[in-house]
Tab-separated table of C-alpha atoms in Angstrom:
chain	number	residue	atom	x	y	z
T	26	MET	CA	0.000	0.000	0.000
T	27	THR	CA	2.841	2.397	0.875
T	28	ASP	CA	4.414	1.717	-2.521
T	29	ILE	CA	1.170	2.636	-4.300
T	30	LEU	CA	0.881	5.865	-2.307
T	31	GLN	CA	4.500	6.823	-3.045
T	32	LYS	CA	4.022	6.156	-6.775
T	33	THR	CA	0.820	8.204	-6.766
T	34	GLU	CA	2.604	11.087	-5.025
T	35	GLN	CA	5.542	10.973	-7.453
T	36	ALA	CA	3.221	10.886	-10.460
T	37	TYR	CA	1.222	13.802	-9.092
T	38	GLU	CA	4.257	15.936	-8.186
T	39	ASN	CA	5.474	15.988	-11.794
T	40	GLY	CA	8.965	17.017	-10.644
T	41	HIS	CA	7.682	19.567	-8.095
T	42	ASP	CA	7.821	19.317	-4.324
T	43	ARG	CA	4.179	18.740	-3.326
T	44	PRO	CA	3.751	17.426	0.234
T	45	LEU	CA	0.689	15.230	-0.339
T	46	GLY	CA	1.283	13.331	2.894
T	47	GLY	CA	1.219	16.615	4.791
T	48	TYR	CA	-1.972	17.607	3.023
T	49	VAL	CA	-3.581	14.354	4.108
T	50	GLY	CA	-2.549	15.162	7.670
T	51	LEU	CA	-4.115	18.624	7.411
T	52	LEU	CA	-7.325	17.161	5.989
T	53	VAL	CA	-7.493	14.671	8.846
T	54	ALA	CA	-6.804	17.450	11.390
T	55	TYR	CA	-9.522	19.647	9.865
T	56	GLY	CA	-12.053	16.822	9.796
T	57	GLY	CA	-11.126	15.807	13.327
T	58	THR	CA	-11.486	19.372	14.573
T	59	VAL	CA	-14.921	19.681	12.970
T	60	GLY	CA	-15.893	16.336	14.503
T	61	VAL	CA	-14.753	17.407	17.971
T	62	ALA	CA	-16.610	20.733	17.660
T	63	ALA	CA	-19.775	18.889	16.606
T	64	ALA	CA	-19.422	16.446	19.519
T	65	VAL	CA	-18.895	19.292	21.999
T	66	ALA	CA	-21.961	21.084	20.627
T	67	MET	CA	-24.028	17.919	20.892
T	68	LEU	CA	-22.866	17.225	24.456
T	69	ALA	CA	-23.616	20.839	25.406
T	70	GLY	CA	-27.084	20.580	23.879
T	71	ARG	CA	-26.311	23.252	21.286
T	72	LYS	CA	-27.760	23.128	17.799
T	73	ALA	CA	-26.786	24.887	14.607
T	74	PRO	CA	-28.930	27.937	13.917
T	75	GLU	CA	-31.908	27.473	11.609
T	76	GLN	CA	-30.520	30.254	9.432
T	77	ILE	CA	-27.640	32.706	9.371
T	78	GLY	CA	-28.737	36.336	9.324
T	79	LEU	CA	-27.198	38.876	6.982
T	80	MET	CA	-25.423	40.659	9.849
T	81	ASP	CA	-23.885	37.410	11.063
T	82	LEU	CA	-22.819	36.570	7.524
T	83	ALA	CA	-21.260	40.026	7.051
T	84	LEU	CA	-19.381	39.771	10.361
T	85	MET	CA	-18.275	36.235	9.539
T	86	ALA	CA	-16.999	37.240	6.089
T	87	ALA	CA	-15.114	40.344	7.217
T	88	CYS	CA	-13.751	38.623	10.322
T	89	THR	CA	-12.628	35.595	8.294
T	90	HIS	CA	-10.871	37.879	5.819
T	91	LYS	CA	-9.078	39.859	8.513
T	92	VAL	CA	-8.121	36.987	10.801
T	93	SER	CA	-6.856	34.778	7.955
T	94	ARG	CA	-4.827	37.675	6.542
T	95	ARG	CA	-3.502	38.587	10.015
T	96	LEU	CA	-2.432	34.984	10.673
T	97	ALA	CA	-0.853	34.509	7.231
T	98	LYS	CA	0.810	37.856	6.524
T	99	ASP	CA	1.192	40.004	9.654
T	100	PRO	CA	4.772	40.571	10.858
T	101	VAL	CA	3.649	40.230	14.486
T	102	THR	CA	2.300	36.717	13.892
T	103	SER	CA	5.464	35.596	12.070
T	104	PRO	CA	6.733	33.685	15.160
T	105	LEU	CA	3.745	31.354	14.708
T	106	ARG	CA	4.720	30.707	11.084
T	107	ALA	CA	8.526	30.735	11.481
T	108	PRO	CA	8.952	26.982	12.084
T	109	PHE	CA	7.056	26.297	8.837
T	110	THR	CA	8.041	29.195	6.550
T	111	ARG	CA	11.083	31.177	5.449
T	112	TYR	CA	11.064	34.979	5.401
T	113	GLU	CA	11.554	36.424	1.919
T	114	GLY	CA	10.847	40.123	2.431
T	115	GLN	CA	8.127	42.689	2.641
T	116	GLY	CA	4.803	41.858	1.053
T	117	GLY	CA	1.891	44.283	0.861
T	118	PRO	CA	1.598	47.241	3.240
T	119	SER	CA	2.400	46.039	6.786
T	120	GLU	CA	2.724	42.469	5.521
T	121	VAL	CA	5.550	39.994	4.996
T	122	GLN	CA	6.203	37.565	2.178
T	123	GLU	CA	7.253	34.078	3.235
T	124	LYS	CA	8.086	30.865	1.431
T	125	PRO	CA	6.241	27.867	2.866
T	126	ARG	CA	8.132	24.810	4.069
T	127	GLY	CA	5.873	21.772	3.832
T	128	ALA	CA	2.110	21.446	4.009
T	129	ILE	CA	1.710	23.308	7.309
T	130	GLY	CA	3.789	26.165	5.891
T	131	GLU	CA	1.518	26.342	2.869
T	132	LEU	CA	-1.522	26.515	5.114
T	133	LEU	CA	-0.066	29.155	7.439
T	134	ALA	CA	1.335	31.413	4.704
T	135	CYS	CA	-1.849	31.398	2.606
T	136	PRO	CA	-4.762	33.595	3.715
T	137	PHE	CA	-7.017	31.829	1.203
T	138	CYS	CA	-6.144	28.452	2.750
T	139	LEU	CA	-6.564	29.688	6.323
T	140	ALA	CA	-9.950	31.226	5.541
T	141	GLN	CA	-11.625	27.788	5.560
T	142	TRP	CA	-10.293	27.082	9.046
T	143	VAL	CA	-11.142	30.546	10.365
T	144	ALA	CA	-14.687	30.482	8.946
T	145	THR	CA	-15.223	27.023	10.408
T	146	ALA	CA	-14.010	28.217	13.824
T	147	TYR	CA	-16.354	31.199	13.567
T	148	ALA	CA	-19.281	28.925	12.684
T	149	ALA	CA	-18.466	26.686	15.651
T	150	GLY	CA	-18.285	29.802	17.801
T	151	LEU	CA	-21.769	30.848	16.701
T	152	VAL	CA	-23.059	27.514	17.975
T	153	LEU	CA	-20.991	27.231	21.162
T	154	ALA	CA	-20.500	30.866	22.264
T	155	PRO	CA	-22.505	33.202	20.007
T	156	ARG	CA	-22.136	36.406	22.051
T	157	VAL	CA	-18.360	36.173	22.341
T	158	THR	CA	-18.069	35.110	18.705
T	159	ARG	CA	-20.093	38.095	17.529
T	160	LEU	CA	-17.927	40.402	19.668
T	161	VAL	CA	-14.751	38.965	18.147
T	162	GLY	CA	-16.341	39.208	14.703
T	163	ALA	CA	-17.305	42.836	15.228
T	164	THR	CA	-13.826	43.664	16.537
T	165	MET	CA	-12.014	42.103	13.604
T	166	THR	CA	-14.526	43.619	11.167
T	167	ALA	CA	-13.741	47.041	12.647
T	168	VAL	CA	-10.031	46.342	12.124
T	169	ALA	CA	-10.678	45.320	8.504
T	170	VAL	CA	-12.755	48.445	7.824
T	171	SER	CA	-10.056	50.551	9.478
T	172	ASP	CA	-7.475	49.017	7.131
T	173	TRP	CA	-9.608	49.872	4.108
T	174	LEU	CA	-10.055	53.426	5.400
T	175	GLN	CA	-6.276	53.740	5.861
T	176	PHE	CA	-5.766	52.750	2.217
T	177	ALA	CA	-8.461	55.175	1.063
T	178	TYR	CA	-6.934	57.980	3.148
T	179	ALA	CA	-3.448	57.289	1.758
T	180	LYS	CA	-4.825	57.326	-1.790
T	181	LEU	CA	-6.648	60.620	-1.155
T	182	MET	CA	-3.520	62.187	0.316
T	183	LYS	CA	-1.456	61.038	-2.654
T	184	SER	CA	-3.976	62.464	-5.153
T	185	ALA	CA	-4.114	65.748	-3.190
T	186	GLU	CA	-0.322	66.099	-3.502
T	187	GLU	CA	-0.418	65.668	-7.278
């Protein structure tokens, strides 16, 4: 069986370093985390909401964007990524660019990849601790809006100087 898996990985990689085994581990961790959250909710007698309101969806979307970006690109969170990435330089404004090392590095350096995990955590939070989750969501949404306002202000100042 191991031989078949190694041949499959080599055929898939096509000469590139693709850590399929690490990806399997991440998939198992994600599925296990969702399973544990569901079990905790069931044991606590919590049920998923019948529907998600527009305000909750807006908070969830903005919070997911900001938290995933903060985890993947913020210089202050680089110690969390350092064992799995390599610093390459500055990225966007107040962001770093890092090269992933292995599957965990790819997850941690990619805001698009982290968004699934963050949104899932937020959804679990809505079931298990909705008030705290909404507070965190509102806080991170305010940070995201503040970022967008900073960019708009900088653009206005630049156009005023021209």
